[in-house]
Amino acid sequence: MSSAISKNIAVDGVNDVPDRPVTQKTLNDDVLSMVGWPGKVWWALFLFDLIVLAVALAAVRNLIVQGWGVSGFMRPVMWAVDITNFVFWVGIAHCGTLVSAVLFLFRSHFRRAVYRIAEAMTVFGVLTAAMFPAIHTGRPWFDYWLFPYPNQRQLWTNIRSPLEWDVFAVNTYLTVSSIFFLVGLIPDCAAARDRAKHPVLKLIYTIFSFGWTGANYQWKHFYGAYLFFAALATPLVFSVHSVVSWDFAMAQTPGWHSTLFAPYFVAGAIFSGVGMVIFLLVIIRKGFNLQHLVTIDHMEKLAKLVLLTSCMVGYSYLTEFFMAWYGPSKAERDVFWFRATGHYWWAFWIMFSCNVIFPMSLWFKPVRRNMTALLVLSILVNIGMWFERFVIIVTSLTRTFNPANWFYYKISITELALIVGSFAWFFMFFLVFVRVLPAFSISEIKETLPMPKRRAH
Amino acid sequence: MINKLLDGLLNPPTPKFHGVMGIWYYVDDATDAVTALRGAGHKNLNVFSPVPHHEIEHALEQGPSLVRWVTAVGGFLGVTGGFALCFYSMGSWPLVIGGKELFSVPPMTVLGYESMILVAGLSNLLGMLALGRLPQLKQVAPYDPRFQEDRIGIWVPCSAAEAAKIEALMKGHAAEEVQVHA
């Protein structure tokens, strides 16, 4: 009976583990085996994560109680690590929507095996990113002032400020990507609900599955809506990071005032996001023994995406330098020269090596299919992309037009705690996610399996 | 006690159904059964499956989902609301900042656009839930967990008098199992 579906068509080529037959039922077994009471390794990781997070929360407490003086901020560098972290995490978030929505519209089947992880990463990434502007206001209990709401004095937000555009863009992105993520989970949570033994878990899955039964009218409207979520999320991906880039590009500051910023930031966001997806998938596929679901071909396709976006990012770096040299602004030329050779030369070269030089190894197929190499590269890419934002923000602010304002910004321990804490915050969500919700889309992977038919066609 | 409470909440008493439920493994057999049942005049049948099947959708003569219209209306309201908010907020306290024009279209476009996506996304969700009758708090047909794994179920609501005929029709189309709920 199961012979018709014994071959896993998700495997296009040679895998790094022996091929294992996948049927509709074993797919449920494999994915839902991830869900359940965690083991010692998970608890050790989770505990470590919470300790790091506690240190970061102590740093946040210091910032709020003692004020921003405990950070390394000083005029004119009033944006540094916070906004670097904000842009970094929004960038990480972007890949999820790219994989789930853009590749859905292009009918790219390899996305089915990886998109749930990427989508979860989106939601957790935006949740992490949104914290930084909130903390950076210095008085987070007044953050609601950022939203336009009727008030006694008829005061409204300044909608001509790109920072206000961010409020709209990031909140829209958080809402739409969360809905997209939760809607995709509905059929899989129904499968988990039917198997759950513990009443609390059953309750969680019953809530997340909305009473899904897999009826034809439910599928009809589910896919009708899913297509539109993808269609809405696609322009949203590009618009949100464009809006984030305009936080900088709208200012007159040398090194920022460029029309290149929107496509440059979008490419960079996808680059770092895919890097993070690769990092997570390499660990998860090995840790949960799911190499037959997330095959080496899937990983290679993601590696190609990293290579493509690395080329785009590298092209943008070179264009920036070329335009600074070719353009009329001396301040712009000076800032770019300062970036590569000034106080922060080390940050610039970390950025350039990690984002442009090392990913070029992905031109070689054996590297793209080697999981250790991909793991190392994904870490380097994310280090490089964090430094990209640091370089853009800090080098431009330390060298504004007036030399009297020039300043050497040094990162403080408090800010370091915030950086590490942001990773702990992100991984806290992720660790819970892989143990509570189906981390791979059962229903979508199932669609790639040949359906059982009595008559051969 | 909590477990008992949860148990009562999660496993409500099954309502009494009147009809026939057939269960299939092969998609083509299930598709033929849908065509035959509809041909026999049973238009209000429900099909349960772990994934959507185009053959079954065609046999059911399902049109496109109406969710798109709900989404379109939401998008229109969103963009209108976004621009309206910009005009209203600027006009209610006309303060020129940085010498920039008061009613400036480029920033309004950003806000209008994001509002359009936001409201369209929310409408899309509400449309899907309403049209797909979700959350489904009350069972509308007998449910089998195998429908989330690898089996296809066809539920035909009918009277006891018709049940035998439908049962025979389902068995004639290679149903693995037929349950009569009279």
XYZ file of C-alpha atoms in Angstrom:
639
model
C 0.000 0.000 0.000
C 2.726 2.421 0.884
C 4.927 1.545 -2.063
C 3.531 4.458 -4.054
C 4.847 6.879 -1.506
C 7.953 5.109 -0.387
C 10.335 7.452 -2.162
C 10.981 10.849 -0.716
C 10.857 13.115 -3.714
C 12.246 15.957 -1.651
C 15.634 14.321 -2.184
C 16.887 15.497 -5.558
C 20.363 14.106 -5.350
C 22.755 12.375 -3.038
C 22.034 13.036 0.611
C 24.493 13.024 3.496
C 22.596 10.165 5.162
C 21.128 6.976 3.688
C 17.757 7.681 2.092
C 14.827 6.810 4.332
C 11.370 6.144 2.920
C 8.933 8.894 3.773
C 5.218 8.273 3.796
C 2.435 10.595 4.866
C 2.261 8.812 8.197
C 6.003 8.645 8.887
C 6.193 12.339 8.074
C 3.748 13.026 10.911
C 5.802 10.707 13.142
C 9.112 12.388 12.287
C 8.006 15.984 12.682
C 5.877 15.407 15.757
C 8.658 13.419 17.428
C 10.425 16.761 17.896
C 7.554 17.956 20.041
C 7.445 16.824 23.631
C 9.232 16.892 26.952
C 12.800 18.017 26.281
C 15.979 16.147 27.160
C 19.014 17.164 29.208
C 20.821 18.935 26.363
C 17.813 21.152 25.739
C 17.480 21.996 29.430
C 21.192 22.781 29.703
C 20.976 25.107 26.696
C 17.814 26.724 27.960
C 19.239 27.321 31.419
C 22.419 28.819 29.968
C 20.289 31.003 27.735
C 18.236 32.256 30.679
C 21.387 33.091 32.657
C 22.736 35.182 29.777
C 19.353 36.827 29.444
C 19.319 37.654 33.147
C 22.673 39.441 32.774
C 21.285 41.422 29.836
C 18.180 42.329 31.828
C 20.459 43.635 34.596
C 22.146 45.799 31.947
C 18.757 47.091 30.766
C 17.852 47.850 34.365
C 21.068 49.882 34.693
C 20.324 51.784 31.514
C 16.849 52.686 32.666
C 17.643 53.471 36.275
C 20.999 55.199 35.802
C 20.383 56.589 32.336
C 22.230 56.267 29.049
C 25.427 57.558 30.632
C 26.377 53.972 31.467
C 26.640 53.213 27.767
C 29.430 54.454 25.509
C 27.114 56.987 23.839
C 28.298 60.562 23.615
C 27.306 63.361 21.254
C 27.356 63.001 18.208
C 27.241 59.184 18.490
C 23.802 58.875 20.026
C 22.966 55.862 17.919
C 25.316 52.956 18.101
C 24.793 49.468 19.409
C 21.046 49.784 19.924
C 20.319 50.728 16.364
C 22.964 48.338 15.076
C 21.144 45.574 16.910
C 17.780 46.813 15.667
C 18.844 46.763 12.015
C 20.660 43.450 12.472
C 17.614 41.684 13.922
C 15.172 43.199 11.448
C 17.543 41.904 8.785
C 17.553 38.428 10.316
C 13.771 38.549 10.324
C 13.600 39.296 6.630
C 14.769 35.969 5.396
C 11.774 34.196 6.912
C 9.287 36.102 4.857
C 11.472 35.813 1.810
C 11.583 32.029 2.121
C 7.938 31.621 3.051
C 6.267 34.249 0.880
C 8.492 35.139 -2.053
C 9.518 31.560 -2.758
C 5.862 30.485 -2.321
C 4.823 32.863 -5.095
C 7.634 31.546 -7.289
C 6.500 27.970 -6.554
C 9.955 27.040 -5.351
C 9.403 23.648 -3.759
C 12.567 23.503 -1.692
C 11.097 26.141 0.607
C 8.567 23.655 1.980
C 11.186 21.852 4.052
C 12.746 24.957 5.529
C 10.166 27.711 5.675
C 8.651 27.035 9.112
C 12.043 27.508 10.778
C 12.576 30.657 8.717
C 9.135 32.015 9.582
C 9.632 31.388 13.290
C 12.946 33.172 12.956
C 11.112 36.129 11.412
C 8.685 36.497 14.271
C 11.351 36.093 16.958
C 13.736 38.346 15.033
C 11.202 41.185 14.875
C 10.388 40.709 18.552
C 14.091 41.059 19.311
C 14.570 44.022 16.986
C 11.594 45.941 18.329
C 13.088 45.954 21.827
C 15.995 48.175 20.865
C 14.244 51.358 19.753
C 11.938 50.806 22.730
C 14.882 50.736 25.141
C 16.736 53.446 23.257
C 14.056 56.020 23.995
C 15.458 55.970 27.533
C 12.005 56.051 29.051
C 10.323 52.966 27.641
C 7.161 53.538 29.654
C 6.461 56.454 27.290
C 6.941 54.372 24.137
C 3.254 54.557 23.409
C 3.898 58.158 22.378
C 5.308 56.698 19.164
C 1.827 55.651 18.093
C -0.676 58.112 16.663
C -3.580 58.219 19.070
C -6.177 60.872 19.868
C -5.151 62.878 22.903
C -6.333 65.890 24.808
C -3.964 68.379 23.177
C -4.478 67.086 19.646
C -0.747 66.352 19.377
C 0.140 63.818 16.715
C 3.301 62.017 15.742
C 5.494 63.640 13.108
C 4.732 61.473 10.128
C 7.391 63.227 8.051
C 10.068 61.610 10.193
C 11.494 58.305 8.916
C 11.570 57.112 12.521
C 7.786 57.273 12.530
C 7.726 55.325 9.258
C 9.635 52.647 11.154
C 6.891 52.456 13.766
C 4.345 51.709 11.056
C 6.617 49.427 9.031
C 7.955 47.314 11.891
C 4.585 46.927 13.611
C 2.919 45.996 10.334
C 5.704 43.522 9.697
C 5.402 41.992 13.147
C 1.629 41.662 12.814
C 1.564 40.261 9.283
C 4.490 37.884 9.766
C 3.005 36.595 13.046
C -0.347 35.983 11.354
C 1.368 34.284 8.412
C 3.315 32.068 10.831
C 0.290 31.169 12.951
C -1.983 30.508 9.966
C 0.583 28.132 8.476
C 0.658 26.259 11.777
C -3.091 25.532 11.828
C -3.166 22.183 9.930
C 0.017 20.939 11.610
C -1.254 21.797 15.069
C -4.374 19.785 14.265
C -2.125 16.779 13.590
C -0.274 17.445 16.853
C -3.576 17.884 18.728
C -4.806 14.475 17.632
C -1.676 12.810 19.026
C -1.143 14.884 22.179
C -1.401 12.857 25.362
C -0.918 15.559 27.979
C -4.041 17.705 28.466
C -2.053 20.963 28.601
C -0.327 20.200 25.308
C -3.667 19.153 23.836
C -5.132 22.462 24.942
C -2.257 24.395 23.314
C -2.685 22.551 20.019
C -6.474 22.839 20.143
C -6.092 26.611 20.455
C -3.464 26.865 17.702
C -5.425 24.553 15.368
C -8.684 26.548 15.655
C -10.638 23.279 15.561
C -9.206 22.392 12.141
C -10.547 19.158 10.661
C -9.086 19.285 7.145
C -12.524 19.739 5.548
C -12.616 20.766 1.892
C -14.129 24.192 2.680
C -11.349 24.831 5.211
C -8.590 23.966 2.744
C -10.233 26.103 0.071
C -10.210 29.271 2.153
C -6.918 28.390 3.829
C -5.061 28.353 0.532
C -7.113 31.258 -0.801
C -5.902 33.303 2.158
C -2.382 31.862 2.174
C -1.779 33.068 -1.365
C -2.812 36.565 -0.333
C -0.676 36.479 2.785
C 2.254 35.646 0.529
C 1.243 38.369 -1.925
C 0.976 40.915 0.879
C 4.102 39.816 2.706
C 6.308 39.973 -0.395
C 6.161 43.746 -0.939
C 6.211 44.123 2.833
C 9.625 42.406 3.052
C 11.098 44.856 0.599
C 9.329 47.888 2.002
C 10.226 47.299 5.649
C 13.951 47.109 5.187
C 13.796 49.972 2.693
C 12.075 52.025 5.391
C 14.746 50.942 7.888
C 17.437 52.067 5.429
C 15.718 55.426 5.040
C 16.258 56.051 8.759
C 19.790 56.713 7.585
C 19.416 57.717 3.940
C 17.014 60.584 4.724
C 19.688 62.254 6.858
C 22.366 64.496 5.396
C 25.096 62.631 7.283
C 28.052 61.635 5.064
C 28.025 57.929 4.298
C 24.252 57.695 4.762
C 22.660 60.023 2.234
C 22.410 57.598 -0.652
C 19.644 56.224 -2.883
C 21.522 52.945 -2.930
C 20.566 52.249 0.666
C 17.177 50.579 0.132
C 18.249 47.769 -2.249
C 21.585 47.486 -0.424
C 19.848 46.967 2.930
C 17.302 44.527 1.510
C 20.058 42.382 -0.045
C 22.020 42.521 3.221
C 18.957 41.534 5.223
C 18.307 38.488 3.080
C 22.012 37.621 3.242
C 22.176 37.606 7.031
C 18.749 35.983 7.365
C 19.626 33.065 5.120
C 22.874 32.749 7.060
C 20.890 32.393 10.279
C 18.476 29.876 8.693
C 21.443 27.765 7.607
C 22.928 27.965 11.106
C 19.679 26.804 12.712
C 18.941 24.112 10.143
C 22.392 22.546 10.269
C 21.954 22.085 14.012
C 18.293 21.019 13.956
C 18.569 18.514 11.099
C 21.514 16.870 12.845
C 20.148 17.172 16.379
C 16.757 15.677 15.527
C 18.081 13.284 12.870
C 15.972 14.860 10.132
C 18.493 14.799 7.295
C 15.954 12.954 5.142
C 13.502 15.853 5.400
C 15.912 18.760 5.132
C 18.221 17.289 2.570
C 21.664 18.367 1.529
C 20.076 19.726 -1.675
C 17.907 22.059 0.351
C 20.980 23.269 2.192
C 22.843 23.753 -1.053
C 20.014 25.881 -2.429
C 20.152 28.070 0.663
C 23.926 28.318 0.240
C 23.381 29.540 -3.324
C 21.061 32.206 -1.965
C 23.838 33.297 0.421
C 26.272 33.453 -2.478
C 23.882 35.526 -4.595
C 23.179 38.024 -1.833
C 26.868 38.162 -0.893
C 27.614 39.259 -4.460
C 24.881 41.908 -4.213
C 26.214 43.169 -0.893
C 29.791 43.205 -2.213
C 28.651 45.119 -5.282
C 26.925 47.651 -3.021
C 30.099 48.141 -0.936
C 32.142 48.800 -4.046
C 29.473 51.102 -5.509
C 29.486 53.154 -2.308
C 33.230 53.637 -2.551
C 33.070 54.381 -6.244
C 30.322 56.980 -5.786
C 32.217 58.587 -2.905
C 35.279 58.905 -5.132
C 33.327 59.944 -8.222
C 30.821 62.233 -6.494
C 31.261 65.881 -5.532
C 31.166 65.586 -1.726
C 34.519 65.779 0.031
C 32.912 64.812 3.342
C 31.583 61.630 1.739
C 35.039 60.772 0.373
C 36.631 61.382 3.764
C 34.126 59.206 5.589
C 34.659 56.269 3.262
C 38.430 56.615 3.494
C 38.021 56.788 7.273
C 35.886 53.632 7.261
C 38.564 51.543 5.597
C 41.660 53.068 7.221
C 40.549 55.066 10.305
C 39.943 54.117 13.918
C 37.439 51.454 12.957
C 39.446 49.847 10.148
C 39.252 46.516 11.972
C 35.438 46.610 11.989
C 35.373 47.482 8.303
C 37.698 44.633 7.351
C 35.840 42.120 9.522
C 32.705 43.215 7.658
C 34.302 43.001 4.239
C 36.000 39.640 4.838
C 32.959 37.964 6.377
C 30.455 39.326 3.888
C 32.344 39.358 0.635
C 35.573 37.346 0.750
C 34.671 34.203 2.761
C 31.260 33.580 1.112
C 33.012 33.420 -2.266
C 34.059 29.893 -1.243
C 30.426 28.984 -1.961
C 31.198 29.082 -5.665
C 32.575 25.583 -5.041
C 30.026 22.788 -4.841
C 31.875 20.710 -2.191
C 31.734 23.727 0.159
C 28.013 24.249 -0.469
C 27.349 20.602 0.410
C 29.568 20.463 3.467
C 27.578 21.060 6.635
C 30.564 22.038 8.775
C 31.661 24.574 6.189
C 28.120 25.948 5.961
C 27.894 26.216 9.738
C 31.157 28.152 9.950
C 30.202 30.385 7.020
C 26.771 31.115 8.464
C 28.391 32.293 11.707
C 30.899 34.425 9.789
C 28.131 35.940 7.673
C 26.217 36.998 10.764
C 29.307 38.435 12.421
C 30.006 40.317 9.206
C 26.470 41.625 8.912
C 26.417 42.847 12.501
C 29.635 44.720 11.795
C 28.189 46.129 8.570
C 25.530 47.969 10.535
C 28.078 49.006 13.160
C 30.383 50.396 10.469
C 27.590 52.292 8.708
C 26.253 53.810 11.901
C 29.318 54.479 14.003
C 31.847 55.591 11.383
C 29.413 58.104 9.887
C 28.360 59.538 13.238
C 31.890 59.862 14.570
C 32.887 61.858 11.446
C 30.146 64.351 10.783
C 30.739 67.609 8.870
C 32.230 69.594 11.737
C 35.657 68.250 12.864
C 35.032 69.789 16.292
C 32.363 67.132 16.778
C 34.559 64.185 15.914
C 34.575 61.573 18.607
C 35.961 58.109 19.243
C 33.144 55.868 20.306
C 34.012 52.907 22.531
C 31.561 50.155 23.240
C 30.745 49.688 26.946
C 30.172 46.489 28.916
C 26.503 47.417 29.234
C 26.171 47.516 25.463
C 28.030 44.223 25.097
C 25.534 42.702 27.523
C 22.728 44.009 25.335
C 24.224 42.421 22.211
C 24.698 39.036 23.852
C 21.325 39.368 25.561
C 19.579 39.924 22.246
C 20.867 36.546 21.065
C 19.722 34.958 24.323
C 16.278 36.543 23.914
C 16.004 35.241 20.331
C 17.206 31.725 21.167
C 14.932 31.518 24.195
C 11.925 31.780 21.879
C 13.491 29.433 19.408
C 14.318 26.726 21.924
C 10.734 26.745 23.181
C 9.406 26.778 19.624
C 11.238 23.625 18.480
C 9.891 21.699 21.444
C 6.317 22.950 21.477
C 5.229 23.595 17.878
C 5.850 21.554 14.717
C 9.115 23.013 13.376
C 8.533 21.666 9.877
C 5.402 22.062 7.826
C 3.823 18.625 7.734
C 1.058 19.555 5.337
C 3.315 21.329 2.859
C 6.027 18.670 2.834
C 3.256 16.100 2.444
C 2.182 17.823 -0.754
C 5.604 17.049 -2.269
C 5.103 13.310 -1.707
C 3.495 11.326 -4.532
C -0.124 10.786 -3.546
C -1.364 7.197 -3.328
C -3.306 6.313 -6.449
C -4.674 2.934 -7.455
C -4.483 3.741 -11.132
C -1.046 4.601 -12.515
C -1.132 7.807 -14.602
C -8.874 18.583 39.098
C -7.327 20.787 36.418
C -6.798 17.723 34.272
C -10.472 16.800 34.712
C -11.513 20.301 33.779
C -9.277 20.276 30.730
C -10.548 16.852 29.785
C -14.129 18.083 29.866
C -13.159 21.125 27.824
C -11.161 19.206 25.252
C -13.410 16.194 24.882
C -16.974 17.476 24.802
C -19.727 14.892 24.273
C -19.940 13.955 20.584
C -23.140 15.258 19.008
C -25.487 12.870 17.249
C -24.938 12.805 13.509
C -27.135 11.500 10.737
C -25.280 10.406 7.663
C -22.588 8.153 6.248
C -18.825 8.534 6.545
C -16.584 6.720 4.069
C -12.820 6.461 4.447
C -10.345 6.051 1.573
C -6.633 5.664 1.134
C -6.343 6.147 -2.629
C -6.999 9.636 -3.948
C -8.436 8.487 -7.279
C -10.938 6.185 -5.563
C -12.057 9.028 -3.302
C -12.358 11.366 -6.300
C -14.538 8.846 -8.155
C -16.697 8.462 -5.052
C -17.174 12.244 -4.806
C -18.195 12.403 -8.478
C -20.608 9.486 -8.055
C -22.142 10.886 -4.873
C -22.655 14.291 -6.423
C -24.103 12.605 -9.504
C -26.545 10.824 -7.209
C -27.731 14.186 -5.920
C -25.673 14.473 -2.696
C -24.298 17.943 -3.216
C -23.735 18.924 0.409
C -21.019 16.419 1.188
C -17.794 17.244 3.054
C -14.387 15.840 2.235
C -11.663 15.615 4.895
C -8.022 15.138 3.907
C -4.506 15.777 5.269
C -3.642 17.867 2.202
C -5.829 19.517 -0.431
C -6.252 17.449 -3.609
C -6.919 19.232 -6.874
C -8.800 16.242 -8.305
C -11.229 16.298 -5.397
C -11.599 20.086 -5.621
C -12.554 19.705 -9.292
C -14.968 16.877 -8.487
C -16.576 19.093 -5.847
C -16.739 21.933 -8.408
C -15.293 24.344 -5.860
C -14.917 27.881 -7.121
C -12.172 30.240 -5.969
C -12.276 31.423 -2.382
C -14.108 34.662 -1.660
C -11.344 35.613 0.788
C -9.756 37.736 -1.965
C -12.687 40.181 -1.923
C -12.495 40.555 1.849
C -8.751 41.197 1.513
C -9.275 43.727 -1.279
C -11.837 45.657 0.777
C -9.454 45.586 3.759
C -6.600 46.864 1.611
C -8.724 49.698 0.258
C -9.866 50.701 3.734
C -6.277 50.473 4.985
C -4.792 52.774 2.374
C -7.673 55.219 2.728
C -7.386 55.171 6.513
C -3.594 55.615 6.379
C -3.789 58.685 4.138
C -6.746 60.048 6.113
C -4.767 59.748 9.342
C -1.865 61.656 7.780
C -4.065 64.470 6.451
C -6.054 64.734 9.647
C -3.072 64.677 12.006
C -1.159 67.258 9.971
C -4.182 69.504 9.575
C -5.245 69.370 13.204
C -1.943 70.877 14.404
C -0.363 72.560 11.401
C 3.234 72.783 12.564
C 5.946 73.175 9.939
C 9.007 71.135 10.918
C 12.411 71.683 9.322
C 10.892 73.795 6.585
C 9.280 70.741 5.087
C 5.968 70.973 3.336
C 3.034 70.369 5.652
C 0.997 68.057 3.432
C 3.842 66.079 1.943
C 2.830 63.119 -0.208
C 6.027 60.942 -0.092
C 5.909 60.243 3.667
C 2.148 59.789 3.487
C 2.712 57.116 0.844
C 4.871 55.115 3.249
C 2.237 55.249 5.975
C -0.641 54.686 3.560
C 1.143 51.706 2.048
C 1.989 50.082 5.381
C -1.574 50.659 6.611
C -2.899 49.021 3.458
C -0.796 45.896 4.042
C -1.719 45.807 7.736
C -5.471 46.078 7.277
C -5.460 43.816 4.202
C -3.548 41.173 6.208
C -5.959 41.377 9.120
C -8.958 41.231 6.756
C -7.418 38.246 5.012
C -7.169 36.458 8.346
C -10.719 37.345 9.354
C -12.017 36.339 5.908
C -10.284 32.980 6.106
C -11.582 32.300 9.598
C -15.142 33.364 8.815
C -15.439 31.553 5.484
C -13.598 28.461 6.710
C -15.905 28.440 9.761
C -12.962 28.684 12.148
C -12.530 28.383 15.032
C -14.716 25.330 14.822
C -16.009 24.878 18.336
C -18.743 22.399 17.485
C -18.243 19.293 15.386
C -20.172 19.384 12.105
C -19.352 15.817 11.095
C -17.803 12.741 12.700
C -14.065 13.272 12.930
C -11.251 10.755 12.596
C -7.600 11.601 13.474
C -6.503 9.612 10.425
C -7.676 12.569 8.332
C -4.553 14.389 9.540
C -2.320 11.508 8.510
C -3.041 9.698 5.262
C -6.741 8.990 4.920
C -9.501 10.811 3.065
C -12.982 10.972 4.551
C -16.227 11.726 2.753
C -19.178 12.657 4.902
C -22.670 12.601 3.427
C -25.396 13.876 5.741
C -28.566 11.934 5.044
C -31.588 10.277 6.561
C -31.644 6.661 7.742
C -33.636 5.683 4.668
C -30.898 6.855 2.290
C -27.974 5.485 4.314
C -27.977 1.957 2.882
C -27.858 3.260 -0.692
C -24.983 5.615 0.087
C -23.119 2.900 1.955
C -23.402 0.616 -1.063
C -22.214 3.397 -3.366
C -19.184 4.077 -1.172
C -18.277 0.417 -0.927
C -18.663 0.177 -4.683
C -15.976 2.850 -4.960
C -13.480 0.886 -2.857
C -13.996 2.646 0.472
C -11.735 1.108 3.112
C -14.306 1.662 5.779
C -17.877 2.936 5.869
C -19.522 4.164 9.072
C -23.265 4.652 9.120
C -24.536 7.214 11.646
C -28.271 6.779 11.707
